[in-house]
Amino acid sequence: MSKETFDCVIVGGGPAGLGAALYAARDRFKTLVLEKFYPGGQINNTDRIENYPGFENISGPDLIEKMIGQVTKFGAQIKHGSEVTSLSKLDSGKIEIRCDGDVYMARSVILALGSSYRKLGVPGEEKFRLAGAGVSYCGTCDAPFFKDKIVAAVGGGNVAVEDTLHLAKFASEVTLVHRRQGFRATRILTEELMAKVNEPGSNLKLKPDTIVTAINGEEKVESVALKNVKTQTVEKLNCDGIFIFIGMVPNTEFLKGFIELSDNGFIKCDSAYLRTTVPGVFVAGDCRVGAAMQLVTAVSDGVLTAMMMKQYFRNPKWWTESVSDVLQPGGW
Amino acid sequence: MEFLTKEIFLQKVFNYEQNKEWKFEGELPCIIDFYADWCGPCKMVEPVLQELAQEYQGKLNIYRVDTDAQQELAAAFGIQSIPSLLFVPLNDKPQMAVGALPKNSIKKAMNEILNIAEN
C-alpha cells in the first residue's frame, strides 16, 4: 500500500485543481492531483468558451488538455480514476487521504471537488435518467440524439440558455421552461436566445413562470407536466426528451463529519484566504461557499490556495488568524 | 480497445439481424462504450476504460462504438444519452449503465454483472 507524502494533495482535477497544481508545482512543491474520472470536470461539457481571458473561443476539453500539459511540465503528478473516500487529520499535523486502497499523506490539501448536475426531483426523472430514455443534463453530449424531435429544456442560467440554443440546431422544436420571467444568464446569451425565439417560424419557444412537475411516458419520455406558478394553470407538453439545466450541487457528501459544510453542502471557508475549518485544508472552486461558479474564478481560487499554502507552511498558527491587510512576511 | 462497426458488432457481440432474442457471440464478457467525439464526459471515461482493458486483459474485452459514425448501432440500442456503457456477461442478458462512471463503479459492475473478480 502506497503511503507517499506530498507537500500538496489536490482533490479534483478541474480548472480549480489544475490552477492550484500549476502554482504549487511551479513553486517546486511535491504536488499530486487525485481525480475521480479524468481531469476537466464540468468544463469538459462545454464546447464553446468565450470568457476565459486570452482565448476568444476554445472548447472545454481543448483548454483542459493545455492545462494538463502545463501542470505536468512543472512536475505535478495527476492520478486519474482515483476517487478519494475519506480524509483525516493526524496528530502530526499531516492529512491522510484514502483513495481506492491507496493512502497518501499531505502537508496540505486543496479540495477542488467541483459539482454535479442538480436534479429537478420530480416523478419520472430518475427512472428515465437511469434508462437513458430521454432525460439528459448535457446538451452538448445528447442533443444530436434528438434530431428532428421535440424536446423541453429547463433552466434560466448560462448553461440553460447556451445549451438550449445548441439543442435548437438539432431538434424540430424546443420549449425552454423557466420558473421566472427574467433570465439569470448573461445579457449576451439572453439576447442571442431572444433573437432566435423571435425569428419568423422559430423552432424555439419560451415558457416563463413555469415549472415541470412530472416527466411521463411508458418506456421513454413522452411528455412533461407543466404548471404556471402565477396562474396555477397546468398543461401537458408532448416531447421526446427533457434537458435539465438547473445548476449544480457540490460533491462534498464524503466530507461530512470531517469538515464544516453549509446546509446546502458547500464547504465553509473564509472568503479571503479560502481556509476551511480544518487547518491545512483549503477549498477552491465550485464546491465552496460563495463560489462564483465560473471557469476563471475556479482557476483563481486554485491559484490563491496554492499561494496561501505557503503562508500556512511558514506559520501554521496563521490558520486561525483573522484576515489582515498587512502583506505577509516576505510577500510572495 | 477495439472500435466496433456494425459488421464487427454482428459478428462479435450480437447478430440482431438474424436473432430476435439476445444471443451473445463473444467468448469473453465485454463492456461496450457508446460515445461520441463531442461528448466531454465520454472523454473522461475513455482513459479509465483503457486502463481496465490492460488490467483485465484476457478476462474481458472492451469495445467502443462511435455513435456518430455508427448511428444504426446506437439506434438499435436506443441510445439517447452518452456515455452509455453496456455490460455484456457470457450467459445472461446485458445491462446498460448511463452516464460517466468512476473506475470503482465500473469494477463493481464488472464484478456483479460480468462475474469478474477484482485483480
Coordinates of C-alpha atoms in Angstrom, one line a residue:
Chain A
M1 CA 0.0 0.0 0.0
S2 CA 1.4 3.4 -1.0
K3 CA 1.8 5.9 1.8
E4 CA 3.8 8.5 -0.1
T5 CA 3.9 12.0 1.4
F6 CA 3.3 15.1 -0.7
D7 CA 3.5 18.8 0.1
C8 CA 0.2 19.3 -1.6
V9 CA -2.5 16.9 -2.5
I10 CA -5.3 18.4 -4.6
V11 CA -8.6 16.6 -4.7
G12 CA -10.2 17.2 -8.0
G13 CA -8.7 17.8 -11.4
G14 CA -11.0 20.5 -12.8
P15 CA -9.9 24.1 -13.5
A16 CA -9.6 24.9 -9.8
G17 CA -7.5 21.9 -9.1
L18 CA -5.3 22.4 -12.1
G19 CA -4.9 26.1 -11.3
A20 CA -3.7 25.1 -7.8
A21 CA -1.4 22.4 -9.2
L22 CA 0.2 24.8 -11.7
Y23 CA 1.2 27.2 -9.0
A24 CA 2.2 24.6 -6.4
A25 CA 4.3 22.5 -8.8
R26 CA 5.9 25.5 -10.4
D27 CA 6.9 26.6 -6.9
R28 CA 8.7 23.2 -6.6
F29 CA 6.2 21.7 -4.1
K30 CA 5.7 18.0 -4.4
T31 CA 2.2 18.0 -5.8
L32 CA -0.4 15.3 -6.5
V33 CA -3.8 15.7 -8.1
L34 CA -6.3 13.0 -7.4
E35 CA -9.1 12.9 -10.0
K36 CA -12.1 10.6 -9.8
F37 CA -12.5 10.4 -13.6
Y38 CA -10.2 12.2 -15.9
P39 CA -9.2 15.8 -15.4
G40 CA -11.6 18.6 -16.5
G41 CA -14.8 18.2 -14.6
Q42 CA -17.8 20.2 -15.8
I43 CA -15.9 22.3 -18.2
N44 CA -15.4 19.2 -20.4
N45 CA -19.1 19.5 -21.2
T46 CA -18.6 22.9 -22.8
D47 CA -17.7 23.2 -26.5
R48 CA -17.6 27.0 -26.6
I49 CA -15.7 29.1 -24.0
E50 CA -15.6 32.8 -24.8
N51 CA -15.0 34.2 -21.4
Y52 CA -11.5 32.9 -20.5
P53 CA -9.1 35.7 -21.0
G54 CA -6.6 35.1 -23.8
F55 CA -8.9 32.7 -25.7
E56 CA -11.5 34.1 -28.0
N57 CA -13.1 30.7 -28.4
I58 CA -11.8 27.4 -27.2
S59 CA -13.6 24.1 -26.2
G60 CA -13.5 22.8 -22.6
P61 CA -11.6 19.6 -23.5
D62 CA -9.0 21.6 -25.5
L63 CA -8.4 24.0 -22.7
I64 CA -8.1 21.2 -20.2
E65 CA -5.5 19.4 -22.4
K66 CA -3.5 22.6 -22.4
M67 CA -3.8 22.9 -18.6
I68 CA -2.7 19.3 -18.1
G69 CA 0.3 19.8 -20.3
Q70 CA 1.3 22.9 -18.4
V71 CA 1.0 21.4 -14.9
T72 CA 2.7 18.2 -15.7
K73 CA 5.5 20.1 -17.3
F74 CA 6.2 21.7 -13.9
G75 CA 6.2 18.3 -12.3
A76 CA 2.7 17.8 -10.8
Q77 CA 1.6 14.2 -10.8
I78 CA -2.0 13.6 -11.9
K79 CA -3.6 10.4 -10.9
H80 CA -6.9 9.8 -12.7
G81 CA -9.6 7.2 -11.8
S82 CA -8.8 7.9 -8.2
E83 CA -11.8 8.6 -6.0
V84 CA -11.0 10.0 -2.6
T85 CA -13.2 8.3 0.0
S86 CA -12.0 9.9 3.3
L87 CA -9.7 12.5 4.8
S88 CA -8.3 12.6 8.3
K89 CA -6.1 14.9 10.3
L90 CA -3.3 13.2 12.1
D91 CA -1.7 14.3 15.4
S92 CA 1.5 15.1 13.4
G93 CA -0.5 17.8 11.6
K94 CA -0.4 15.9 8.3
I95 CA -3.5 14.9 6.5
E96 CA -4.2 11.4 5.5
I97 CA -6.1 10.8 2.2
R98 CA -7.7 7.5 1.5
C99 CA -8.3 6.7 -2.1
D100 CA -9.3 3.3 -3.7
G101 CA -7.0 1.3 -1.5
D102 CA -4.2 3.8 -1.7
V103 CA -3.3 6.1 1.2
Y104 CA -1.4 9.4 0.7
M105 CA -0.1 11.8 3.3
A106 CA 0.0 15.5 2.7
R107 CA 1.2 18.6 4.5
S108 CA -1.6 20.5 2.9
V109 CA -4.8 19.5 1.0
I110 CA -6.7 21.6 -1.5
L111 CA -10.3 20.5 -2.0
A112 CA -11.3 21.3 -5.6
L113 CA -14.2 18.8 -5.8
G114 CA -16.4 20.6 -8.2
S115 CA -20.1 19.9 -8.5
S116 CA -22.6 17.7 -10.2
Y117 CA -25.9 18.3 -12.0
R118 CA -28.7 19.4 -9.8
K119 CA -31.8 17.3 -10.3
L120 CA -35.4 18.5 -10.6
G121 CA -36.6 15.9 -8.1
V122 CA -39.9 15.3 -9.9
P123 CA -41.6 11.9 -10.6
G124 CA -40.1 10.1 -13.7
E125 CA -36.8 11.9 -13.7
E126 CA -34.7 9.1 -12.1
K127 CA -36.5 6.3 -14.0
F128 CA -35.8 7.8 -17.4
R129 CA -32.3 9.1 -16.5
L130 CA -31.1 5.7 -15.4
A131 CA -32.7 4.1 -18.5
G132 CA -31.1 6.7 -20.8
A133 CA -34.6 7.2 -22.1
G134 CA -35.0 10.9 -22.6
V135 CA -33.7 12.7 -19.5
S136 CA -30.4 14.5 -20.0
Y137 CA -28.3 17.1 -18.2
C138 CA -25.8 17.7 -21.0
G139 CA -26.9 19.4 -24.2
T140 CA -23.6 19.1 -25.9
C141 CA -23.5 15.4 -25.3
D142 CA -27.0 14.4 -26.2
A143 CA -28.5 17.0 -28.5
P144 CA -27.6 15.0 -31.7
F145 CA -29.8 12.1 -30.5
F146 CA -32.8 14.4 -30.7
K147 CA -32.5 15.4 -34.3
D148 CA -35.9 16.3 -35.7
K149 CA -37.5 15.5 -32.3
I150 CA -39.5 17.6 -29.8
V151 CA -37.7 18.5 -26.6
A152 CA -38.2 20.5 -23.4
A153 CA -35.4 22.3 -21.7
V154 CA -35.5 23.7 -18.1
G155 CA -33.5 26.5 -16.5
G156 CA -32.6 30.1 -16.8
G157 CA -28.8 30.4 -16.3
N158 CA -25.9 30.5 -18.7
V159 CA -25.8 26.8 -19.3
A160 CA -29.6 26.6 -19.8
V161 CA -29.5 29.3 -22.5
E162 CA -26.4 28.2 -24.2
D163 CA -27.4 24.5 -24.4
T164 CA -31.0 25.4 -25.4
L165 CA -29.5 27.3 -28.4
H166 CA -27.4 24.2 -29.2
L167 CA -30.5 22.0 -28.9
A168 CA -32.4 24.2 -31.4
K169 CA -29.8 23.3 -34.0
F170 CA -31.0 19.6 -33.9
A171 CA -34.5 19.3 -32.5
S172 CA -37.5 20.2 -34.6
E173 CA -39.0 22.1 -31.6
V174 CA -37.5 23.2 -28.3
T175 CA -39.5 24.7 -25.4
L176 CA -37.5 26.4 -22.7
V177 CA -39.3 26.2 -19.4
H178 CA -38.2 28.7 -16.8
R179 CA -39.7 29.3 -13.3
R180 CA -39.2 33.0 -13.6
Q181 CA -39.8 35.7 -16.2
G182 CA -36.2 37.0 -16.4
F183 CA -33.1 35.0 -17.1
R184 CA -30.0 34.9 -14.9
A185 CA -27.9 34.2 -17.9
T186 CA -25.5 36.9 -19.2
R187 CA -27.1 39.5 -21.4
I188 CA -25.1 38.5 -24.5
L189 CA -26.6 35.0 -24.2
T190 CA -30.1 36.1 -23.4
E191 CA -30.0 38.5 -26.4
E192 CA -28.9 35.6 -28.6
L193 CA -31.8 33.5 -27.2
M194 CA -34.4 36.1 -27.7
A195 CA -33.2 36.8 -31.3
K196 CA -33.6 33.1 -32.0
V197 CA -37.1 33.0 -30.3
N198 CA -38.3 36.0 -32.3
E199 CA -37.1 34.7 -35.7
P200 CA -40.1 34.1 -38.0
G201 CA -41.1 30.4 -37.8
S202 CA -38.6 29.8 -35.0
N203 CA -38.4 26.3 -33.5
L204 CA -37.6 27.7 -30.1
K205 CA -40.4 28.7 -27.7
L206 CA -40.3 30.0 -24.1
K207 CA -42.5 29.1 -21.2
P208 CA -41.7 31.6 -18.4
D209 CA -43.1 31.5 -14.9
T210 CA -43.5 27.7 -15.4
I211 CA -42.2 24.6 -13.6
V212 CA -42.0 21.0 -14.5
T213 CA -44.0 18.8 -12.1
A214 CA -43.6 15.4 -13.7
I215 CA -41.9 13.5 -16.5
N216 CA -44.2 11.0 -18.1
G217 CA -44.0 8.1 -20.5
E218 CA -44.1 4.3 -20.8
E219 CA -40.6 3.1 -21.8
K220 CA -39.2 6.6 -22.7
V221 CA -40.2 10.2 -22.2
E222 CA -43.4 11.1 -23.9
S223 CA -44.5 14.2 -22.2
V224 CA -43.9 16.6 -19.3
A225 CA -46.4 18.1 -16.9
L226 CA -46.1 21.9 -16.5
K227 CA -47.5 24.3 -14.1
N228 CA -47.6 28.1 -14.4
V229 CA -46.6 29.4 -11.0
K230 CA -48.5 32.6 -11.4
T231 CA -51.8 31.3 -12.7
Q232 CA -51.5 27.8 -11.3
T233 CA -52.6 26.5 -14.8
V234 CA -51.4 23.0 -15.6
E235 CA -50.7 21.7 -19.0
K236 CA -49.1 18.7 -20.8
L237 CA -46.3 19.2 -23.2
N238 CA -45.7 16.3 -25.5
C239 CA -42.0 15.8 -26.1
D240 CA -39.4 13.1 -26.8
G241 CA -36.9 14.3 -24.2
I242 CA -36.2 16.8 -21.5
F243 CA -32.9 18.6 -20.8
I244 CA -32.4 19.8 -17.3
F245 CA -30.1 22.7 -16.7
I246 CA -30.9 24.0 -13.2
G247 CA -27.4 24.4 -11.7
M248 CA -25.1 22.3 -9.7
V249 CA -24.7 20.7 -6.3
P250 CA -21.3 20.3 -4.6
N251 CA -19.6 16.9 -4.5
T252 CA -19.0 17.0 -0.7
E253 CA -21.0 14.2 0.7
F254 CA -17.9 12.2 1.8
L255 CA -16.6 15.1 3.9
K256 CA -19.5 15.2 6.4
G257 CA -18.0 14.9 9.8
F258 CA -14.5 15.9 8.7
I259 CA -15.1 19.5 7.7
E260 CA -17.8 22.1 8.2
L261 CA -20.3 22.3 5.4
S262 CA -23.2 24.7 4.8
D263 CA -26.8 23.5 4.8
N264 CA -26.6 23.1 1.0
G265 CA -23.4 21.0 1.3
F266 CA -20.9 23.7 0.2
I267 CA -17.6 23.8 2.1
K268 CA -17.3 26.7 4.6
C269 CA -14.3 28.9 4.3
D270 CA -13.1 32.4 4.8
S271 CA -13.5 34.2 1.6
A272 CA -10.1 36.0 1.6
Y273 CA -7.8 33.0 2.0
L274 CA -10.1 30.0 1.4
R275 CA -9.2 28.3 4.7
T276 CA -11.7 25.7 5.8
T277 CA -12.4 24.7 9.4
V278 CA -9.6 22.1 9.3
P279 CA -6.0 23.6 9.4
G280 CA -4.1 22.8 6.3
V281 CA -7.1 22.1 4.2
F282 CA -8.1 24.7 1.7
V283 CA -11.0 24.8 -0.7
A284 CA -11.2 26.1 -4.3
G285 CA -13.8 26.4 -7.0
D286 CA -17.5 25.4 -7.2
C287 CA -17.6 23.4 -4.0
R288 CA -17.0 26.3 -1.7
V289 CA -19.5 28.7 0.0
G290 CA -19.8 31.8 -2.1
A291 CA -18.3 30.4 -5.3
A292 CA -19.0 32.3 -8.5
M293 CA -19.2 29.1 -10.4
Q294 CA -17.1 30.4 -13.3
L295 CA -14.1 28.9 -15.0
V296 CA -11.9 32.0 -14.3
T297 CA -12.9 32.2 -10.7
A298 CA -12.3 28.5 -10.2
V299 CA -8.8 28.8 -11.6
S300 CA -8.3 31.9 -9.5
D301 CA -9.4 30.1 -6.3
G302 CA -6.9 27.3 -7.1
V303 CA -4.1 29.8 -7.6
L304 CA -4.9 31.6 -4.4
T305 CA -5.0 28.4 -2.3
A306 CA -1.6 27.3 -3.7
M307 CA -0.2 30.7 -2.6
M308 CA -1.8 30.7 0.8
M309 CA -0.5 27.2 1.3
K310 CA 3.0 28.7 1.5
Q311 CA 1.8 31.0 4.2
Y312 CA 0.5 28.0 6.2
F313 CA 3.8 26.2 5.8
R314 CA 5.7 29.2 7.0
N315 CA 3.5 29.7 10.0
P316 CA 0.8 27.1 10.8
K317 CA -0.6 29.4 13.5
W318 CA -1.7 31.7 10.7
W319 CA -4.6 29.4 10.1
T320 CA -6.6 30.9 13.0
E321 CA -5.6 34.5 12.4
S322 CA -8.2 36.9 11.1
V323 CA -7.9 38.4 7.6
S324 CA -5.2 41.0 7.6
D325 CA -4.3 43.9 5.3
V326 CA -0.7 43.6 6.1
L327 CA 1.4 41.9 3.4
Q328 CA 2.5 38.6 4.9
P329 CA 6.2 38.3 5.8
G330 CA 8.4 38.2 2.7
G331 CA 5.4 38.7 0.4
W332 CA 5.0 36.0 -2.3
Chain B
M1 CA -9.8 -1.3 -27.2
E2 CA -11.4 -2.2 -30.5
F3 CA -13.8 0.1 -32.3
L4 CA -16.9 -1.7 -33.4
T5 CA -18.6 -1.2 -36.8
K6 CA -21.9 -2.7 -37.5
E7 CA -20.3 -5.7 -39.2
I8 CA -17.9 -6.4 -36.4
F9 CA -20.7 -6.0 -33.9
L10 CA -22.9 -8.5 -35.6
Q11 CA -20.0 -11.0 -35.6
K12 CA -18.5 -10.5 -32.2
V13 CA -21.4 -9.3 -30.0
F14 CA -25.0 -9.9 -31.2
N15 CA -26.4 -10.6 -34.7
Y16 CA -29.6 -8.7 -34.3
E17 CA -30.4 -9.2 -38.0
Q18 CA -30.6 -13.0 -37.5
N19 CA -31.7 -13.2 -33.9
K20 CA -34.6 -11.6 -32.2
E21 CA -33.7 -12.9 -28.7
W22 CA -30.4 -11.8 -27.2
K23 CA -27.6 -14.2 -28.2
F24 CA -24.0 -13.2 -27.3
E25 CA -21.5 -14.2 -29.9
G26 CA -18.4 -13.5 -27.8
E27 CA -16.1 -15.8 -25.9
L28 CA -15.2 -13.3 -23.1
P29 CA -17.6 -10.9 -21.3
C30 CA -17.4 -7.4 -22.6
I31 CA -18.1 -3.8 -22.0
I32 CA -19.3 -1.6 -24.9
D33 CA -18.8 2.1 -24.6
F34 CA -21.2 4.1 -26.6
Y35 CA -19.5 7.5 -27.1
A36 CA -19.0 10.5 -29.4
D37 CA -16.2 12.9 -30.0
W38 CA -18.3 15.9 -29.0
C39 CA -19.0 14.4 -25.6
G40 CA -16.9 15.7 -22.7
P41 CA -17.9 13.1 -20.1
C42 CA -17.1 10.3 -22.7
K43 CA -13.5 11.7 -22.9
M44 CA -13.3 11.3 -19.1
V45 CA -14.3 7.7 -19.2
E46 CA -12.0 6.6 -22.1
P47 CA -8.7 6.6 -20.2
V48 CA -10.3 4.6 -17.4
L49 CA -11.5 2.0 -19.8
Q50 CA -8.1 1.9 -21.4
E51 CA -6.6 1.1 -18.0
L52 CA -9.2 -1.6 -17.3
A53 CA -8.6 -3.1 -20.7
Q54 CA -4.9 -3.6 -19.8
E55 CA -5.5 -4.6 -16.2
Y56 CA -8.1 -7.3 -17.2
Q57 CA -6.5 -8.4 -20.4
G58 CA -7.7 -12.0 -21.2
K59 CA -10.6 -11.7 -18.9
L60 CA -12.8 -9.3 -20.8
N61 CA -13.0 -7.3 -24.0
I62 CA -13.7 -3.6 -24.0
Y63 CA -15.2 -2.2 -27.2
R64 CA -16.2 1.3 -28.3
V65 CA -19.0 2.4 -30.6
D66 CA -18.8 5.9 -32.1
T67 CA -22.4 6.8 -32.0
D68 CA -21.9 9.4 -34.7
A69 CA -20.3 7.1 -37.2
Q70 CA -22.4 4.0 -36.2
Q71 CA -25.8 5.6 -35.9
E72 CA -27.6 2.3 -36.7
L73 CA -25.9 0.6 -33.8
A74 CA -26.7 3.5 -31.5
A75 CA -30.4 3.3 -32.6
A76 CA -30.5 -0.5 -32.2
F77 CA -29.8 0.1 -28.5
G78 CA -32.0 3.2 -28.3
I79 CA -29.1 5.3 -27.2
Q80 CA -30.3 8.8 -26.2
S81 CA -27.6 9.7 -23.7
I82 CA -23.9 9.2 -23.7
P83 CA -21.6 7.9 -22.4
S84 CA -23.6 4.7 -22.0
L85 CA -21.8 1.5 -21.0
L86 CA -23.3 -1.8 -21.9
F87 CA -22.1 -4.7 -19.7
V88 CA -22.4 -8.0 -21.5
P89 CA -22.0 -11.1 -19.4
L90 CA -21.3 -14.5 -21.0
N91 CA -24.6 -16.2 -20.2
D92 CA -27.0 -13.6 -19.2
K93 CA -28.7 -10.5 -20.6
P94 CA -26.7 -7.3 -21.0
Q95 CA -27.2 -4.3 -18.8
M96 CA -26.8 -0.7 -19.7
A97 CA -25.4 1.9 -17.4
V98 CA -25.9 5.5 -18.4
G99 CA -23.5 8.3 -17.5
A100 CA -19.9 8.6 -16.7
L101 CA -19.0 6.1 -14.0
P102 CA -15.8 6.3 -11.9
K103 CA -13.4 3.4 -12.1
N104 CA -14.6 1.8 -8.9
S105 CA -18.2 1.7 -10.0
I106 CA -17.2 0.1 -13.3
K107 CA -15.2 -2.5 -11.4
K108 CA -18.2 -3.1 -9.2
A109 CA -20.4 -3.6 -12.2
M110 CA -17.8 -5.9 -13.7
N111 CA -18.0 -8.0 -10.6
E112 CA -21.7 -8.0 -10.2
I113 CA -22.8 -8.3 -13.8
L114 CA -19.9 -9.9 -15.6
N115 CA -18.7 -12.1 -12.7
I116 CA -15.1 -10.8 -13.0
A117 CA -13.4 -10.7 -9.6
E118 CA -11.2 -7.7 -8.9
N119 CA -7.5 -8.2 -9.7

